[in-house]
PDB file of C-alpha atoms in Angstrom:
ATOM      1  CA  ASP A 557      -2.812  -1.502 -33.499  1.00 85.00           C
ATOM      2  CA  ILE A 558      -3.561  -1.634 -37.192  1.00 92.00           C
ATOM      3  CA  GLN A 559      -7.148  -0.795 -38.108  1.00 95.00           C
ATOM      4  CA  LEU A 560      -8.988  -2.065 -41.172  1.00 97.00           C
ATOM      5  CA  THR A 561     -11.739   0.078 -42.653  1.00 97.00           C
ATOM      6  CA  GLN A 562     -14.097  -1.410 -45.195  1.00 98.00           C
ATOM      7  CA  SER A 563     -16.235   0.532 -47.629  1.00 97.00           C
ATOM      8  CA  PRO A 564     -19.033   0.595 -48.285  1.00 97.00           C
ATOM      9  CA  SER A 565     -20.767  -0.781 -45.187  1.00 97.00           C
ATOM     10  CA  PHE A 566     -23.815  -1.711 -47.238  1.00 97.00           C
ATOM     11  CA  LEU A 567     -24.171  -2.450 -50.903  1.00 96.00           C
ATOM     12  CA  SER A 568     -27.205  -3.276 -53.001  1.00 97.00           C
ATOM     13  CA  ALA A 569     -26.530  -4.542 -56.507  1.00 97.00           C
ATOM     14  CA  SER A 570     -28.192  -6.455 -59.293  1.00 96.00           C
ATOM     15  CA  VAL A 571     -27.379  -9.858 -60.716  1.00 97.00           C
ATOM     16  CA  GLY A 572     -24.670  -9.437 -63.319  1.00 97.00           C
ATOM     17  CA  ASP A 573     -23.233  -6.265 -61.781  1.00 97.00           C
ATOM     18  CA  ARG A 574     -19.549  -5.838 -61.110  1.00 98.00           C
ATOM     19  CA  VAL A 575     -19.103  -5.232 -57.389  1.00 98.00           C
ATOM     20  CA  THR A 576     -16.065  -3.862 -55.581  1.00 98.00           C
ATOM     21  CA  ILE A 577     -15.449  -3.739 -51.835  1.00 98.00           C
ATOM     22  CA  THR A 578     -12.467  -1.848 -50.454  1.00 98.00           C
ATOM     23  CA  CYS A 579     -10.451  -2.499 -47.329  1.00 98.00           C
ATOM     24  CA  ARG A 580      -7.983   0.115 -46.125  1.00 98.00           C
ATOM     25  CA  ALA A 581      -5.344  -0.592 -43.494  1.00 98.00           C
ATOM     26  CA  SER A 582      -4.047   2.115 -41.178  1.00 97.00           C
ATOM     27  CA  GLN A 583      -0.485   0.860 -41.745  1.00 97.00           C
ATOM     28  CA  ASP A 584       1.328  -1.186 -44.362  1.00 97.00           C
ATOM     29  CA  ILE A 585       0.347  -4.853 -44.028  1.00 97.00           C
ATOM     30  CA  SER A 586       2.086  -6.046 -47.196  1.00 96.00           C
ATOM     31  CA  SER A 587      -0.125  -8.767 -48.702  1.00 97.00           C
ATOM     32  CA  TYR A 588      -1.233 -10.247 -45.380  1.00 97.00           C
ATOM     33  CA  LEU A 589      -4.951  -9.900 -46.036  1.00 97.00           C
ATOM     34  CA  ALA A 590      -7.836 -12.310 -46.406  1.00 98.00           C
ATOM     35  CA  TRP A 591     -11.431 -11.908 -47.509  1.00 98.00           C
ATOM     36  CA  TYR A 592     -14.375 -13.881 -46.119  1.00 98.00           C
ATOM     37  CA  GLN A 593     -18.013 -14.282 -47.041  1.00 98.00           C
ATOM     38  CA  GLN A 594     -20.531 -15.010 -44.316  1.00 97.00           C
ATOM     39  CA  LYS A 595     -24.187 -15.899 -44.684  1.00 95.00           C
ATOM     40  CA  PRO A 596     -26.681 -15.701 -41.819  1.00 91.00           C
ATOM     41  CA  GLY A 597     -26.264 -18.502 -39.316  1.00 89.00           C
ATOM     42  CA  LYS A 598     -23.177 -19.886 -41.036  1.00 92.00           C
ATOM     43  CA  ALA A 599     -19.467 -19.831 -40.289  1.00 92.00           C
ATOM     44  CA  PRO A 600     -17.291 -17.485 -42.355  1.00 95.00           C
ATOM     45  CA  LYS A 601     -16.056 -18.856 -45.664  1.00 97.00           C
ATOM     46  CA  LEU A 602     -12.562 -18.014 -46.871  1.00 97.00           C
ATOM     47  CA  LEU A 603     -12.601 -16.511 -50.362  1.00 98.00           C
ATOM     48  CA  ILE A 604      -9.189 -14.926 -50.864  1.00 98.00           C
ATOM     49  CA  TYR A 605      -5.916 -15.128 -48.924  1.00 97.00           C
ATOM     50  CA  ALA A 606      -2.571 -13.425 -49.308  1.00 97.00           C
ATOM     51  CA  ALA A 607      -4.529 -10.532 -50.839  1.00 97.00           C
ATOM     52  CA  SER A 608      -5.044 -12.152 -54.230  1.00 98.00           C
ATOM     53  CA  THR A 609      -4.942 -15.960 -53.968  1.00 98.00           C
ATOM     54  CA  LEU A 610      -8.298 -17.562 -54.679  1.00 98.00           C
ATOM     55  CA  GLU A 611      -9.234 -20.259 -52.190  1.00 97.00           C
ATOM     56  CA  SER A 612      -9.805 -23.673 -53.734  1.00 96.00           C
ATOM     57  CA  GLY A 613     -13.409 -24.167 -54.816  1.00 97.00           C
ATOM     58  CA  VAL A 614     -14.300 -20.478 -54.832  1.00 98.00           C
ATOM     59  CA  PRO A 615     -15.781 -19.295 -58.145  1.00 98.00           C
ATOM     60  CA  SER A 616     -13.413 -17.368 -60.374  1.00 98.00           C
ATOM     61  CA  ARG A 617     -15.773 -14.367 -60.449  1.00 98.00           C
ATOM     62  CA  PHE A 618     -14.224 -13.491 -57.076  1.00 98.00           C
ATOM     63  CA  SER A 619     -10.844 -11.785 -57.147  1.00 98.00           C
ATOM     64  CA  GLY A 620      -8.672  -9.853 -54.765  1.00 98.00           C
ATOM     65  CA  SER A 621      -6.030  -7.242 -55.358  1.00 98.00           C
ATOM     66  CA  GLY A 622      -3.880  -4.736 -53.556  1.00 98.00           C
ATOM     67  CA  SER A 623      -0.974  -4.558 -51.177  1.00 97.00           C
ATOM     68  CA  GLY A 624       0.299  -2.246 -48.501  1.00 97.00           C
ATOM     69  CA  THR A 625      -2.695  -0.299 -47.251  1.00 97.00           C
ATOM     70  CA  GLU A 626      -5.349  -0.621 -49.920  1.00 98.00           C
ATOM     71  CA  PHE A 627      -7.103  -3.794 -50.977  1.00 98.00           C
ATOM     72  CA  THR A 628     -10.121  -4.662 -53.050  1.00 98.00           C
ATOM     73  CA  LEU A 629     -12.432  -7.612 -53.413  1.00 98.00           C
ATOM     74  CA  THR A 630     -14.174  -7.739 -56.771  1.00 98.00           C
ATOM     75  CA  ILE A 631     -17.085  -9.870 -57.889  1.00 98.00           C
ATOM     76  CA  SER A 632     -17.006  -9.665 -61.660  1.00 98.00           C
ATOM     77  CA  SER A 633     -20.603 -10.717 -62.309  1.00 97.00           C
ATOM     78  CA  LEU A 634     -22.818 -10.841 -59.245  1.00 97.00           C
ATOM     79  CA  GLN A 635     -24.844 -14.004 -58.738  1.00 97.00           C
ATOM     80  CA  PRO A 636     -27.921 -14.487 -56.511  1.00 96.00           C
ATOM     81  CA  GLU A 637     -25.975 -16.695 -54.105  1.00 96.00           C
ATOM     82  CA  ASP A 638     -23.387 -13.965 -53.435  1.00 97.00           C
ATOM     83  CA  PHE A 639     -25.541 -12.187 -50.855  1.00 96.00           C
ATOM     84  CA  GLY A 640     -24.119 -11.993 -47.366  1.00 97.00           C
ATOM     85  CA  THR A 641     -21.596 -10.063 -45.351  1.00 98.00           C
ATOM     86  CA  TYR A 642     -18.000  -9.737 -46.486  1.00 98.00           C
ATOM     87  CA  TYR A 643     -15.078  -9.175 -44.136  1.00 98.00           C
ATOM     88  CA  CYS A 644     -11.431  -8.431 -44.670  1.00 98.00           C
ATOM     89  CA  GLN A 645      -8.893  -9.576 -42.088  1.00 98.00           C
ATOM     90  CA  GLN A 646      -5.242  -8.885 -41.542  1.00 97.00           C
ATOM     91  CA  LEU A 647      -3.518 -12.227 -41.090  1.00 94.00           C
ATOM     92  CA  ASN A 648      -3.814 -13.357 -37.463  1.00 92.00           C
ATOM     93  CA  SER A 649      -5.217  -9.997 -36.503  1.00 94.00           C
ATOM     94  CA  TYR A 650      -8.061  -7.539 -36.789  1.00 96.00           C
ATOM     95  CA  PHE A 651     -11.082  -7.618 -39.081  1.00 97.00           C
ATOM     96  CA  GLY A 652     -12.792  -4.898 -41.015  1.00 98.00           C
ATOM     97  CA  GLN A 653     -16.280  -3.991 -39.828  1.00 97.00           C
ATOM     98  CA  GLY A 654     -17.963  -5.867 -42.678  1.00 97.00           C
ATOM     99  CA  THR A 655     -19.849  -5.025 -45.857  1.00 98.00           C
ATOM    100  CA  ARG A 656     -23.393  -6.304 -46.197  1.00 97.00           C
ATOM    101  CA  LEU A 657     -24.203  -7.165 -49.791  1.00 97.00           C
ATOM    102  CA  GLU A 658     -27.824  -7.328 -50.850  1.00 97.00           C
ATOM    103  CA  ILE A 659     -29.051  -8.557 -54.199  1.00 92.00           C
ATOM    104  CA  LYS A 660     -31.635  -6.217 -55.691  1.00 91.00           C
TER     105      LYS A 660
ATOM    106  CA  GLU B1336      -5.547 -32.612 -43.229  1.00 94.00           C
ATOM    107  CA  VAL B1337      -5.595 -29.560 -40.972  1.00 96.00           C
ATOM    108  CA  GLN B1338      -8.092 -29.886 -38.144  1.00 97.00           C
ATOM    109  CA  LEU B1339      -8.968 -27.465 -35.384  1.00 97.00           C
ATOM    110  CA  VAL B1340     -11.586 -28.604 -32.885  1.00 98.00           C
ATOM    111  CA  GLU B1341     -12.799 -26.252 -30.185  1.00 98.00           C
ATOM    112  CA  SER B1342     -14.469 -27.346 -26.969  1.00 98.00           C
ATOM    113  CA  GLY B1343     -15.350 -26.034 -23.552  1.00 98.00           C
ATOM    114  CA  GLY B1344     -18.134 -23.606 -24.377  1.00 98.00           C
ATOM    115  CA  GLY B1345     -21.282 -23.355 -22.326  1.00 98.00           C
ATOM    116  CA  LEU B1346     -23.400 -21.208 -20.061  1.00 98.00           C
ATOM    117  CA  VAL B1347     -21.642 -19.186 -17.384  1.00 98.00           C
ATOM    118  CA  LYS B1348     -22.815 -16.446 -15.022  1.00 98.00           C
ATOM    119  CA  PRO B1349     -21.477 -12.908 -15.266  1.00 98.00           C
ATOM    120  CA  GLY B1350     -18.202 -12.634 -13.413  1.00 98.00           C
ATOM    121  CA  GLY B1351     -17.502 -16.308 -13.909  1.00 98.00           C
ATOM    122  CA  SER B1352     -14.683 -18.115 -15.688  1.00 98.00           C
ATOM    123  CA  LEU B1353     -14.421 -20.601 -18.508  1.00 98.00           C
ATOM    124  CA  ARG B1354     -11.565 -22.273 -20.344  1.00 98.00           C
ATOM    125  CA  LEU B1355     -11.855 -23.050 -24.013  1.00 98.00           C
ATOM    126  CA  SER B1356      -9.666 -25.628 -25.697  1.00 98.00           C
ATOM    127  CA  CYS B1357      -8.636 -26.110 -29.300  1.00 98.00           C
ATOM    128  CA  ALA B1358      -7.190 -29.437 -30.435  1.00 98.00           C
ATOM    129  CA  ALA B1359      -4.946 -29.021 -33.457  1.00 98.00           C
ATOM    130  CA  SER B1360      -3.776 -31.662 -35.905  1.00 97.00           C
ATOM    131  CA  GLY B1361      -2.445 -32.013 -39.423  1.00 96.00           C
ATOM    132  CA  PHE B1362       0.421 -29.539 -39.063  1.00 96.00           C
ATOM    133  CA  THR B1363       3.435 -28.778 -36.879  1.00 96.00           C
ATOM    134  CA  PHE B1364       1.755 -26.960 -34.020  1.00 96.00           C
ATOM    135  CA  GLY B1365       4.907 -25.433 -32.613  1.00 94.00           C
ATOM    136  CA  ASP B1366       5.738 -23.674 -35.853  1.00 95.00           C
ATOM    137  CA  VAL B1367       2.567 -21.631 -36.240  1.00 96.00           C
ATOM    138  CA  TRP B1368       0.754 -18.669 -34.764  1.00 96.00           C
ATOM    139  CA  MET B1369      -2.610 -19.531 -33.247  1.00 97.00           C
ATOM    140  CA  THR B1370      -5.481 -17.072 -32.936  1.00 98.00           C
ATOM    141  CA  TRP B1371      -8.852 -16.834 -31.219  1.00 98.00           C
ATOM    142  CA  VAL B1372     -11.698 -15.066 -33.019  1.00 98.00           C
ATOM    143  CA  ARG B1373     -15.252 -14.554 -31.812  1.00 98.00           C
ATOM    144  CA  GLN B1374     -18.597 -13.468 -33.138  1.00 98.00           C
ATOM    145  CA  ALA B1375     -21.358 -12.186 -30.900  1.00 98.00           C
ATOM    146  CA  PRO B1376     -24.970 -12.738 -31.994  1.00 96.00           C
ATOM    147  CA  GLY B1377     -25.813 -10.402 -34.866  1.00 94.00           C
ATOM    148  CA  LYS B1378     -22.373  -8.782 -34.760  1.00 96.00           C
ATOM    149  CA  GLY B1379     -19.245  -8.842 -36.874  1.00 97.00           C
ATOM    150  CA  LEU B1380     -16.155 -10.981 -36.565  1.00 98.00           C
ATOM    151  CA  GLU B1381     -13.845  -9.888 -33.769  1.00 98.00           C
ATOM    152  CA  TRP B1382     -10.207 -10.821 -33.270  1.00 97.00           C
ATOM    153  CA  VAL B1383      -9.665 -11.818 -29.627  1.00 98.00           C
ATOM    154  CA  GLY B1384      -5.967 -12.549 -29.449  1.00 97.00           C
ATOM    155  CA  ARG B1385      -3.065 -14.630 -30.693  1.00 97.00           C
ATOM    156  CA  SER B1386      -0.178 -16.800 -29.582  1.00 97.00           C
ATOM    157  CA  LYS B1387       2.968 -16.488 -31.658  1.00 96.00           C
ATOM    158  CA  SER B1388       5.233 -19.426 -32.397  1.00 95.00           C
ATOM    159  CA  LYS B1389       8.413 -19.871 -30.344  1.00 92.00           C
ATOM    160  CA  ASN B1390      10.449 -18.871 -33.371  1.00 93.00           C
ATOM    161  CA  ASP B1391       8.650 -15.543 -33.351  1.00 94.00           C
ATOM    162  CA  GLY B1392       9.062 -15.006 -29.623  1.00 94.00           C
ATOM    163  CA  GLY B1393       6.203 -17.092 -28.244  1.00 94.00           C
ATOM    164  CA  THR B1394       4.376 -13.996 -27.022  1.00 96.00           C
ATOM    165  CA  THR B1395       0.667 -13.311 -26.829  1.00 97.00           C
ATOM    166  CA  ASP B1396      -1.369 -10.279 -27.891  1.00 97.00           C
ATOM    167  CA  TYR B1397      -4.934  -9.369 -27.016  1.00 97.00           C
ATOM    168  CA  ALA B1398      -7.692  -7.112 -28.246  1.00 97.00           C
ATOM    169  CA  ALA B1399      -8.523  -4.248 -25.902  1.00 96.00           C
ATOM    170  CA  PRO B1400     -11.956  -5.577 -24.769  1.00 97.00           C
ATOM    171  CA  VAL B1401     -10.427  -8.779 -23.370  1.00 98.00           C
ATOM    172  CA  LYS B1402      -6.969  -7.661 -22.284  1.00 97.00           C
ATOM    173  CA  ASP B1403      -6.304  -8.413 -18.607  1.00 96.00           C
ATOM    174  CA  ARG B1404      -9.300 -10.808 -18.469  1.00 98.00           C
ATOM    175  CA  PHE B1405      -8.433 -13.430 -21.085  1.00 98.00           C
ATOM    176  CA  THR B1406      -5.244 -15.487 -21.321  1.00 98.00           C
ATOM    177  CA  ILE B1407      -4.098 -17.559 -24.274  1.00 98.00           C
ATOM    178  CA  SER B1408      -1.774 -20.477 -23.679  1.00 97.00           C
ATOM    179  CA  ARG B1409      -0.605 -23.514 -25.569  1.00 97.00           C
ATOM    180  CA  ASP B1410       0.577 -27.003 -24.675  1.00 96.00           C
ATOM    181  CA  GLU B1411       2.849 -28.071 -27.473  1.00 94.00           C
ATOM    182  CA  SER B1412       3.215 -31.585 -26.110  1.00 95.00           C
ATOM    183  CA  LYS B1413      -0.501 -32.067 -26.669  1.00 97.00           C
ATOM    184  CA  ASN B1414      -1.013 -29.766 -29.686  1.00 97.00           C
ATOM    185  CA  MET B1415      -3.552 -27.829 -27.669  1.00 98.00           C
ATOM    186  CA  LEU B1416      -4.450 -24.139 -27.571  1.00 98.00           C
ATOM    187  CA  TYR B1417      -6.360 -22.657 -24.656  1.00 98.00           C
ATOM    188  CA  LEU B1418      -8.326 -19.526 -23.916  1.00 98.00           C
ATOM    189  CA  GLN B1419      -8.808 -18.849 -20.220  1.00 98.00           C
ATOM    190  CA  MET B1420     -11.613 -16.357 -19.782  1.00 98.00           C
ATOM    191  CA  ASN B1421     -12.107 -14.649 -16.429  1.00 98.00           C
ATOM    192  CA  GLY B1422     -14.441 -11.888 -15.313  1.00 98.00           C
ATOM    193  CA  LEU B1423     -16.900 -12.781 -18.051  1.00 98.00           C
ATOM    194  CA  LYS B1424     -19.454 -10.210 -19.125  1.00 98.00           C
ATOM    195  CA  SER B1425     -22.632 -10.473 -21.153  1.00 97.00           C
ATOM    196  CA  ASP B1426     -20.741  -8.818 -24.028  1.00 97.00           C
ATOM    197  CA  ASP B1427     -18.491 -11.887 -24.165  1.00 98.00           C
ATOM    198  CA  THR B1428     -21.416 -14.027 -25.338  1.00 98.00           C
ATOM    199  CA  ALA B1429     -20.280 -15.295 -28.723  1.00 98.00           C
ATOM    200  CA  ILE B1430     -19.137 -18.189 -30.825  1.00 98.00           C
ATOM    201  CA  TYR B1431     -15.415 -18.594 -30.292  1.00 98.00           C
ATOM    202  CA  TYR B1432     -13.216 -19.937 -33.074  1.00 98.00           C
ATOM    203  CA  CYS B1433      -9.575 -20.939 -33.049  1.00 97.00           C
ATOM    204  CA  THR B1434      -7.697 -20.286 -36.242  1.00 97.00           C
ATOM    205  CA  THR B1435      -4.224 -20.616 -37.659  1.00 96.00           C
ATOM    206  CA  ASP B1436      -2.470 -19.787 -40.878  1.00 92.00           C
ATOM    207  CA  LEU B1437      -0.392 -22.143 -42.927  1.00 92.00           C
ATOM    208  CA  GLN B1438       1.524 -20.482 -45.734  1.00 91.00           C
ATOM    209  CA  LEU B1439      -0.705 -17.405 -45.383  1.00 92.00           C
ATOM    210  CA  ARG B1440      -3.935 -19.397 -45.719  1.00 94.00           C
ATOM    211  CA  GLN B1441      -6.175 -19.204 -42.635  1.00 94.00           C
ATOM    212  CA  HIS B1442      -7.786 -22.360 -41.245  1.00 96.00           C
ATOM    213  CA  TRP B1443     -10.707 -22.276 -38.820  1.00 96.00           C
ATOM    214  CA  GLY B1444     -12.350 -24.625 -36.371  1.00 96.00           C
ATOM    215  CA  GLN B1445     -16.108 -25.076 -36.182  1.00 95.00           C
ATOM    216  CA  GLY B1446     -16.469 -22.842 -33.131  1.00 96.00           C
ATOM    217  CA  THR B1447     -17.819 -23.242 -29.611  1.00 97.00           C
ATOM    218  CA  LEU B1448     -20.628 -21.173 -28.112  1.00 98.00           C
ATOM    219  CA  VAL B1449     -20.118 -19.238 -24.910  1.00 98.00           C
ATOM    220  CA  THR B1450     -23.176 -17.727 -23.274  1.00 98.00           C
ATOM    221  CA  VAL B1451     -22.763 -15.347 -20.348  1.00 98.00           C
ATOM    222  CA  SER B1452     -26.061 -14.921 -18.559  1.00 97.00           C
ATOM    223  CA  SER B1453     -27.527 -15.035 -15.078  1.00 96.00           C
TER     224      SER B1453
END
């Protein structure tokens, strides 16, 4: 089974900061990767699919990159509403363990 | 419009069984892979298993914690996906979601809550 490892597990950043979350796959998964944001008590929200395609309605400060085994989610200028937990997922398969993002 | 609607959740005693259903619409059900995902209270998202399309062999795969206890099936005449859960444990308490991908974009249902407790 392919494992996804996210780093860091916890991140505290200030409004306006550039934030990067990494997801590493144990094997090549091409571009079959999605990123989700989840806030407490809410269902996950799709941000990025196919590694770099921005979901409709998601602010352009979110971007995804990578292929193969290393992927990144970048928030170019952190906003107060971006707090929550972020997950990567291989298409139709396993998730990373999550990255909790706190706004300082 | 793609719609996935889960049902069948509820309270069940440890060791019991439950069958979840997912009604799919807005796409050609037989052409896609279907997946179950769950999230236990206060925990991360967990992939449960998947059903591949007939074109891709029609097989099923399961995560280790549910293998040999859970069974995924589909009724293509009704556009329905099922998750039969046997030998339920307290650790299986979670919101269960069915998902699919269309052109690499994942779609999710609203989820159904399963609580395993005596």
